[in-house]
Amino acid sequence: MIFKSINPFTQAVLAEHEVLTNAQLTQKLQLSESAFKNWRTTTFQERADKMKKLADILRANKEELGLLISNEMGKILSEGIAEVEKSAGNCDFYAENAEKMLKDEYYDTPFKSMSVYDPSGAVFAIMPWNYPFWQVLRYAAPAIMAGNVTLLKHAPNVIGCAKAIENAFLEAGFPEGVFQQINIDIPQVESVIAADIVHGITLTGSEMAGSSVAALAGKHIKKSVMELGGSDAFIVLNDADLEKAATVATQSRMLNAGQACICAKRFIVTEKVADEFAALFANKVGALQQGNPLQNGIHMGPLARIDLAEKLSYQLEHSLKQGAKMVVGGERDHCNFQPTLIDFVDTNNIAFQEETFGPLATIIRAKDENEAIAIANNHRYGLASAIWTEDRERAYALARRIEAGNVFVNSLVRSDSRIPFGGTKKSGYGRELSEIGIKEFMNMKSVIIE
């Protein structure tokens, strides 16, 4: 079987990648096992030196790697370069902080008692195409700094990025087997999860993929972290700075052509300011230029695959039949989907009920802040939300009522190495990043000395 990398803007085939045979996959697993035996005994300083070198390599090659991202999944070049820079920053963060985060913890007992954090083995990662570098380095930097090794199954359309990341690890001096990308098909996933060396599974992807992989992890009694779908609420209250809110709303929905779990998707606006916000939002969305991701002046490239564009077209058409009103956009040419805004969406509308993975923004009107919170919580997803209000105390009280893993006030929703990131409900479980994230795949071992 062959995976193809296809440029979504030109539809040109960039490369073909052979899927591993079962025998080749077994060799990869054996290499992972032997690498772990040595890697787990290295010092934090040894790991940090290599992780810092990796960060330097990523930064030195950010234009080339950003271009690779653009060619494989369609992101505009500036966003691809920024993604590589952010990934390098995460490498630096864990190089500088991993030892401190994993220090022994002592307890107040009459005898000496403590918890120590031991690496557990290989982390098996199943990662998506939408942030092909960041999603990988987000989990890999802490896992490897902690003394674990990793096996990456990347999305089939960004195997070039997966290979580039593996090459960067090797160039930075990491031993073979510490980071391996494996080209495998779905039927081979269970054999990796079942392997003795694999002690944890991390997945970023769809609800359906997460459900399947989490079931396999449970079957084989392996810990898992799931970061799944999102239909993030962006709540605009009466006293919000509407100009700023509309600017960030446009950025949040249209960044990466709207292809992110944490893109704002449901814009819940109180009735008093809904017309004004909708007009501001429409002007900003309408000013965006969609096209060739390598061309100057383009704000948004194509969607990553034709099936994704077709699904979004279906969701848009169905939502309009259900009573939503077109405000701006709506046109599509192959993978090129124009930035689109619809208004008067209700909670029964397909654009409310389903995750829309592309540049489609929906406005839902609420009577007041209490109804806005109720609408935000009326969803199976709970990844991230935003609240826009000038009253910080009220924002804090409302944030406590929102059912999500993250709530941002008057700010763009984003991930940050210093802050735990993850969701609740059907958006998954477990956390990445921060001290919480690095401990997810460690053996927290209690030591008692009388």
PDB file of N, CA and C in Angstrom, residues 350-415:
ATOM      1  N   ILE A 350     -27.438  21.898  11.692  1.00  0.00           N
ATOM      2  CA  ILE A 350     -26.275  21.018  11.501  1.00  0.00           C
ATOM      3  C   ILE A 350     -24.967  21.750  11.794  1.00  0.00           C
ATOM      4  N   ALA A 351     -24.918  23.051  11.488  1.00  0.00           N
ATOM      5  CA  ALA A 351     -23.700  23.829  11.727  1.00  0.00           C
ATOM      6  C   ALA A 351     -23.470  24.071  13.217  1.00  0.00           C
ATOM      7  N   PHE A 352     -24.512  23.888  14.023  1.00  0.00           N
ATOM      8  CA  PHE A 352     -24.364  23.947  15.473  1.00  0.00           C
ATOM      9  C   PHE A 352     -24.043  22.573  16.031  1.00  0.00           C
ATOM     10  N   GLN A 353     -24.728  21.561  15.558  1.00  0.00           N
ATOM     11  CA  GLN A 353     -24.611  20.221  16.123  1.00  0.00           C
ATOM     12  C   GLN A 353     -23.298  19.539  15.790  1.00  0.00           C
ATOM     13  N   GLU A 354     -22.780  19.752  14.578  1.00  0.00           N
ATOM     14  CA  GLU A 354     -21.578  19.071  14.114  1.00  0.00           C
ATOM     15  C   GLU A 354     -20.360  19.996  14.161  1.00  0.00           C
ATOM     16  N   GLU A 355     -19.187  19.396  14.228  1.00  0.00           N
ATOM     17  CA  GLU A 355     -17.957  20.172  14.088  1.00  0.00           C
ATOM     18  C   GLU A 355     -17.791  20.538  12.620  1.00  0.00           C
ATOM     19  N   THR A 356     -17.624  21.822  12.333  1.00  0.00           N
ATOM     20  CA  THR A 356     -17.380  22.279  10.961  1.00  0.00           C
ATOM     21  C   THR A 356     -15.887  22.577  10.840  1.00  0.00           C
ATOM     22  N   PHE A 357     -15.195  21.733  10.090  1.00  0.00           N
ATOM     23  CA  PHE A 357     -13.735  21.814  10.038  1.00  0.00           C
ATOM     24  C   PHE A 357     -13.302  22.570   8.790  1.00  0.00           C
ATOM     25  N   GLY A 358     -13.468  23.863   8.839  1.00  0.00           N
ATOM     26  CA  GLY A 358     -13.119  24.708   7.710  1.00  0.00           C
ATOM     27  C   GLY A 358     -13.630  26.117   7.945  1.00  0.00           C
ATOM     28  N   PRO A 359     -13.485  27.021   6.958  1.00  0.00           N
ATOM     29  CA  PRO A 359     -13.744  28.449   7.181  1.00  0.00           C
ATOM     30  C   PRO A 359     -15.227  28.823   7.145  1.00  0.00           C
ATOM     31  N   LEU A 360     -16.004  28.207   8.027  1.00  0.00           N
ATOM     32  CA  LEU A 360     -17.435  28.490   8.135  1.00  0.00           C
ATOM     33  C   LEU A 360     -17.739  28.957   9.553  1.00  0.00           C
ATOM     34  N   ALA A 361     -18.125  30.219   9.700  1.00  0.00           N
ATOM     35  CA  ALA A 361     -18.463  30.791  11.000  1.00  0.00           C
ATOM     36  C   ALA A 361     -19.977  30.900  11.129  1.00  0.00           C
ATOM     37  N   THR A 362     -20.490  30.629  12.326  1.00  0.00           N
ATOM     38  CA  THR A 362     -21.933  30.644  12.560  1.00  0.00           C
ATOM     39  C   THR A 362     -22.264  31.565  13.729  1.00  0.00           C
ATOM     40  N   ILE A 363     -23.246  32.430  13.545  1.00  0.00           N
ATOM     41  CA  ILE A 363     -23.714  33.313  14.614  1.00  0.00           C
ATOM     42  C   ILE A 363     -25.008  32.753  15.184  1.00  0.00           C
ATOM     43  N   ILE A 364     -25.036  32.617  16.506  1.00  0.00           N
ATOM     44  CA  ILE A 364     -26.222  32.180  17.247  1.00  0.00           C
ATOM     45  C   ILE A 364     -26.590  33.314  18.194  1.00  0.00           C
ATOM     46  N   ARG A 365     -27.840  33.721  18.201  1.00  0.00           N
ATOM     47  CA  ARG A 365     -28.269  34.864  19.012  1.00  0.00           C
ATOM     48  C   ARG A 365     -28.897  34.387  20.321  1.00  0.00           C
ATOM     49  N   ALA A 366     -28.471  35.012  21.419  1.00  0.00           N
ATOM     50  CA  ALA A 366     -28.967  34.653  22.752  1.00  0.00           C
ATOM     51  C   ALA A 366     -29.613  35.863  23.406  1.00  0.00           C
ATOM     52  N   LYS A 367     -30.626  35.611  24.247  1.00  0.00           N
ATOM     53  CA  LYS A 367     -31.331  36.716  24.916  1.00  0.00           C
ATOM     54  C   LYS A 367     -30.405  37.456  25.877  1.00  0.00           C
ATOM     55  N   ASP A 368     -29.646  36.712  26.664  1.00  0.00           N
ATOM     56  CA  ASP A 368     -28.805  37.323  27.683  1.00  0.00           C
ATOM     57  C   ASP A 368     -27.639  36.391  27.991  1.00  0.00           C
ATOM     58  N   GLU A 369     -26.832  36.764  28.976  1.00  0.00           N
ATOM     59  CA  GLU A 369     -25.634  35.975  29.267  1.00  0.00           C
ATOM     60  C   GLU A 369     -25.966  34.578  29.781  1.00  0.00           C
ATOM     61  N   ASN A 370     -27.041  34.436  30.529  1.00  0.00           N
ATOM     62  CA  ASN A 370     -27.411  33.115  31.038  1.00  0.00           C
ATOM     63  C   ASN A 370     -27.800  32.176  29.902  1.00  0.00           C
ATOM     64  N   GLU A 371     -28.548  32.689  28.943  1.00  0.00           N
ATOM     65  CA  GLU A 371     -28.892  31.849  27.799  1.00  0.00           C
ATOM     66  C   GLU A 371     -27.646  31.561  26.963  1.00  0.00           C
ATOM     67  N   ALA A 372     -26.731  32.530  26.869  1.00  0.00           N
ATOM     68  CA  ALA A 372     -25.489  32.319  26.110  1.00  0.00           C
ATOM     69  C   ALA A 372     -24.674  31.171  26.713  1.00  0.00           C
ATOM     70  N   ILE A 373     -24.570  31.127  28.043  1.00  0.00           N
ATOM     71  CA  ILE A 373     -23.839  30.044  28.705  1.00  0.00           C
ATOM     72  C   ILE A 373     -24.556  28.716  28.479  1.00  0.00           C
ATOM     73  N   ALA A 374     -25.875  28.723  28.573  1.00  0.00           N
ATOM     74  CA  ALA A 374     -26.650  27.496  28.358  1.00  0.00           C
ATOM     75  C   ALA A 374     -26.453  26.971  26.942  1.00  0.00           C
ATOM     76  N   ILE A 375     -26.442  27.871  25.965  1.00  0.00           N
ATOM     77  CA  ILE A 375     -26.233  27.464  24.571  1.00  0.00           C
ATOM     78  C   ILE A 375     -24.816  26.912  24.392  1.00  0.00           C
ATOM     79  N   ALA A 376     -23.842  27.570  25.003  1.00  0.00           N
ATOM     80  CA  ALA A 376     -22.455  27.104  24.899  1.00  0.00           C
ATOM     81  C   ALA A 376     -22.316  25.689  25.440  1.00  0.00           C
ATOM     82  N   ASN A 377     -22.986  25.413  26.564  1.00  0.00           N
ATOM     83  CA  ASN A 377     -22.881  24.098  27.202  1.00  0.00           C
ATOM     84  C   ASN A 377     -23.752  23.039  26.544  1.00  0.00           C
ATOM     85  N   ASN A 378     -24.644  23.447  25.677  1.00  0.00           N
ATOM     86  CA  ASN A 378     -25.568  22.523  25.028  1.00  0.00           C
ATOM     87  C   ASN A 378     -24.889  21.851  23.836  1.00  0.00           C
ATOM     88  N   HIS A 379     -23.826  21.123  24.124  1.00  0.00           N
ATOM     89  CA  HIS A 379     -23.066  20.484  23.050  1.00  0.00           C
ATOM     90  C   HIS A 379     -22.271  19.318  23.620  1.00  0.00           C
ATOM     91  N   ARG A 380     -22.043  18.311  22.780  1.00  0.00           N
ATOM     92  CA  ARG A 380     -21.283  17.153  23.268  1.00  0.00           C
ATOM     93  C   ARG A 380     -19.791  17.443  23.360  1.00  0.00           C
ATOM     94  N   TYR A 381     -19.320  18.505  22.687  1.00  0.00           N
ATOM     95  CA  TYR A 381     -17.910  18.859  22.757  1.00  0.00           C
ATOM     96  C   TYR A 381     -17.654  19.876  23.862  1.00  0.00           C
ATOM     97  N   GLY A 382     -16.435  19.846  24.412  1.00  0.00           N
ATOM     98  CA  GLY A 382     -16.052  20.797  25.448  1.00  0.00           C
ATOM     99  C   GLY A 382     -14.553  21.015  25.446  1.00  0.00           C
ATOM    100  N   LEU A 383     -14.024  21.529  24.351  1.00  0.00           N
ATOM    101  CA  LEU A 383     -12.574  21.709  24.253  1.00  0.00           C
ATOM    102  C   LEU A 383     -12.147  23.078  24.778  1.00  0.00           C
ATOM    103  N   ALA A 384     -12.589  24.135  24.130  1.00  0.00           N
ATOM    104  CA  ALA A 384     -12.191  25.478  24.554  1.00  0.00           C
ATOM    105  C   ALA A 384     -13.317  26.457  24.264  1.00  0.00           C
ATOM    106  N   SER A 385     -13.346  27.549  25.016  1.00  0.00           N
ATOM    107  CA  SER A 385     -14.356  28.587  24.831  1.00  0.00           C
ATOM    108  C   SER A 385     -13.720  29.945  25.062  1.00  0.00           C
ATOM    109  N   ALA A 386     -14.411  30.985  24.595  1.00  0.00           N
ATOM    110  CA  ALA A 386     -13.972  32.356  24.829  1.00  0.00           C
ATOM    111  C   ALA A 386     -15.163  33.184  25.284  1.00  0.00           C
ATOM    112  N   ILE A 387     -14.898  34.140  26.185  1.00  0.00           N
ATOM    113  CA  ILE A 387     -15.916  35.080  26.647  1.00  0.00           C
ATOM    114  C   ILE A 387     -15.393  36.493  26.417  1.00  0.00           C
ATOM    115  N   TRP A 388     -16.259  37.332  25.854  1.00  0.00           N
ATOM    116  CA  TRP A 388     -15.881  38.723  25.598  1.00  0.00           C
ATOM    117  C   TRP A 388     -16.781  39.644  26.419  1.00  0.00           C
ATOM    118  N   THR A 389     -16.170  40.327  27.391  1.00  0.00           N
ATOM    119  CA  THR A 389     -16.851  41.265  28.276  1.00  0.00           C
ATOM    120  C   THR A 389     -15.802  42.153  28.921  1.00  0.00           C
ATOM    121  N   GLU A 390     -16.183  43.369  29.267  1.00  0.00           N
ATOM    122  CA  GLU A 390     -15.254  44.271  29.952  1.00  0.00           C
ATOM    123  C   GLU A 390     -15.272  44.064  31.468  1.00  0.00           C
ATOM    124  N   ASP A 391     -16.196  43.263  31.957  1.00  0.00           N
ATOM    125  CA  ASP A 391     -16.323  43.016  33.388  1.00  0.00           C
ATOM    126  C   ASP A 391     -15.542  41.753  33.747  1.00  0.00           C
ATOM    127  N   ARG A 392     -14.315  41.914  34.257  1.00  0.00           N
ATOM    128  CA  ARG A 392     -13.443  40.769  34.510  1.00  0.00           C
ATOM    129  C   ARG A 392     -14.009  39.845  35.597  1.00  0.00           C
ATOM    130  N   GLU A 393     -14.599  40.429  36.637  1.00  0.00           N
ATOM    131  CA  GLU A 393     -15.153  39.595  37.709  1.00  0.00           C
ATOM    132  C   GLU A 393     -16.307  38.733  37.194  1.00  0.00           C
ATOM    133  N   ARG A 394     -17.170  39.333  36.396  1.00  0.00           N
ATOM    134  CA  ARG A 394     -18.269  38.561  35.831  1.00  0.00           C
ATOM    135  C   ARG A 394     -17.724  37.483  34.895  1.00  0.00           C
ATOM    136  N   ALA A 395     -16.692  37.818  34.138  1.00  0.00           N
ATOM    137  CA  ALA A 395     -16.095  36.855  33.218  1.00  0.00           C
ATOM    138  C   ALA A 395     -15.570  35.639  33.974  1.00  0.00           C
ATOM    139  N   TYR A 396     -14.940  35.881  35.123  1.00  0.00           N
ATOM    140  CA  TYR A 396     -14.424  34.776  35.923  1.00  0.00           C
ATOM    141  C   TYR A 396     -15.559  33.887  36.408  1.00  0.00           C
ATOM    142  N   ALA A 397     -16.642  34.508  36.878  1.00  0.00           N
ATOM    143  CA  ALA A 397     -17.790  33.734  37.358  1.00  0.00           C
ATOM    144  C   ALA A 397     -18.415  32.925  36.230  1.00  0.00           C
ATOM    145  N   LEU A 398     -18.531  33.526  35.062  1.00  0.00           N
ATOM    146  CA  LEU A 398     -19.114  32.817  33.919  1.00  0.00           C
ATOM    147  C   LEU A 398     -18.191  31.707  33.429  1.00  0.00           C
ATOM    148  N   ALA A 399     -16.875  31.962  33.452  1.00  0.00           N
ATOM    149  CA  ALA A 399     -15.913  30.951  33.002  1.00  0.00           C
ATOM    150  C   ALA A 399     -16.031  29.684  33.838  1.00  0.00           C
ATOM    151  N   ARG A 400     -16.311  29.847  35.140  1.00  0.00           N
ATOM    152  CA  ARG A 400     -16.461  28.681  36.007  1.00  0.00           C
ATOM    153  C   ARG A 400     -17.678  27.843  35.617  1.00  0.00           C
ATOM    154  N   ARG A 401     -18.640  28.447  34.934  1.00  0.00           N
ATOM    155  CA  ARG A 401     -19.875  27.737  34.556  1.00  0.00           C
ATOM    156  C   ARG A 401     -19.776  27.042  33.204  1.00  0.00           C
ATOM    157  N   ILE A 402     -18.741  27.348  32.433  1.00  0.00           N
ATOM    158  CA  ILE A 402     -18.627  26.781  31.088  1.00  0.00           C
ATOM    159  C   ILE A 402     -18.002  25.386  31.158  1.00  0.00           C
ATOM    160  N   GLU A 403     -18.608  24.459  30.430  1.00  0.00           N
ATOM    161  CA  GLU A 403     -18.147  23.071  30.412  1.00  0.00           C
ATOM    162  C   GLU A 403     -17.128  22.898  29.279  1.00  0.00           C
ATOM    163  N   ALA A 404     -15.871  23.189  29.602  1.00  0.00           N
ATOM    164  CA  ALA A 404     -14.803  23.101  28.605  1.00  0.00           C
ATOM    165  C   ALA A 404     -13.476  22.924  29.330  1.00  0.00           C
ATOM    166  N   GLY A 405     -12.484  22.447  28.588  1.00  0.00           N
ATOM    167  CA  GLY A 405     -11.159  22.281  29.175  1.00  0.00           C
ATOM    168  C   GLY A 405     -10.385  23.576  29.281  1.00  0.00           C
ATOM    169  N   ASN A 406     -10.783  24.585  28.517  1.00  0.00           N
ATOM    170  CA  ASN A 406     -10.086  25.865  28.493  1.00  0.00           C
ATOM    171  C   ASN A 406     -11.109  26.973  28.290  1.00  0.00           C
ATOM    172  N   VAL A 407     -10.954  28.083  28.996  1.00  0.00           N
ATOM    173  CA  VAL A 407     -11.774  29.268  28.773  1.00  0.00           C
ATOM    174  C   VAL A 407     -10.850  30.479  28.715  1.00  0.00           C
ATOM    175  N   PHE A 408     -10.943  31.239  27.636  1.00  0.00           N
ATOM    176  CA  PHE A 408     -10.134  32.441  27.453  1.00  0.00           C
ATOM    177  C   PHE A 408     -11.055  33.658  27.496  1.00  0.00           C
ATOM    178  N   VAL A 409     -10.653  34.691  28.206  1.00  0.00           N
ATOM    179  CA  VAL A 409     -11.437  35.910  28.312  1.00  0.00           C
ATOM    180  C   VAL A 409     -10.758  37.018  27.518  1.00  0.00           C
ATOM    181  N   ASN A 410     -11.507  37.599  26.578  1.00  0.00           N
ATOM    182  CA  ASN A 410     -11.009  38.704  25.747  1.00  0.00           C
ATOM    183  C   ASN A 410      -9.693  38.358  25.071  1.00  0.00           C
ATOM    184  N   SER A 411      -9.588  37.125  24.565  1.00  0.00           N
ATOM    185  CA  SER A 411      -8.322  36.667  24.004  1.00  0.00           C
ATOM    186  C   SER A 411      -8.560  35.558  22.988  1.00  0.00           C
ATOM    187  N   LEU A 412      -7.606  35.396  22.095  1.00  0.00           N
ATOM    188  CA  LEU A 412      -7.612  34.289  21.153  1.00  0.00           C
ATOM    189  C   LEU A 412      -7.330  32.984  21.882  1.00  0.00           C
ATOM    190  N   VAL A 413      -8.144  31.972  21.655  1.00  0.00           N
ATOM    191  CA  VAL A 413      -7.883  30.649  22.226  1.00  0.00           C
ATOM    192  C   VAL A 413      -6.632  30.067  21.567  1.00  0.00           C
ATOM    193  N   ARG A 414      -5.720  29.575  22.384  1.00  0.00           N
ATOM    194  CA  ARG A 414      -4.461  29.055  21.845  1.00  0.00           C
ATOM    195  C   ARG A 414      -3.857  28.095  22.873  1.00  0.00           C
ATOM    196  N   SER A 415      -2.919  27.295  22.424  1.00  0.00           N
ATOM    197  CA  SER A 415      -2.188  26.433  23.351  1.00  0.00           C
ATOM    198  C   SER A 415      -0.859  27.098  23.699  1.00  0.00           C
TER     199      SER A 415
END
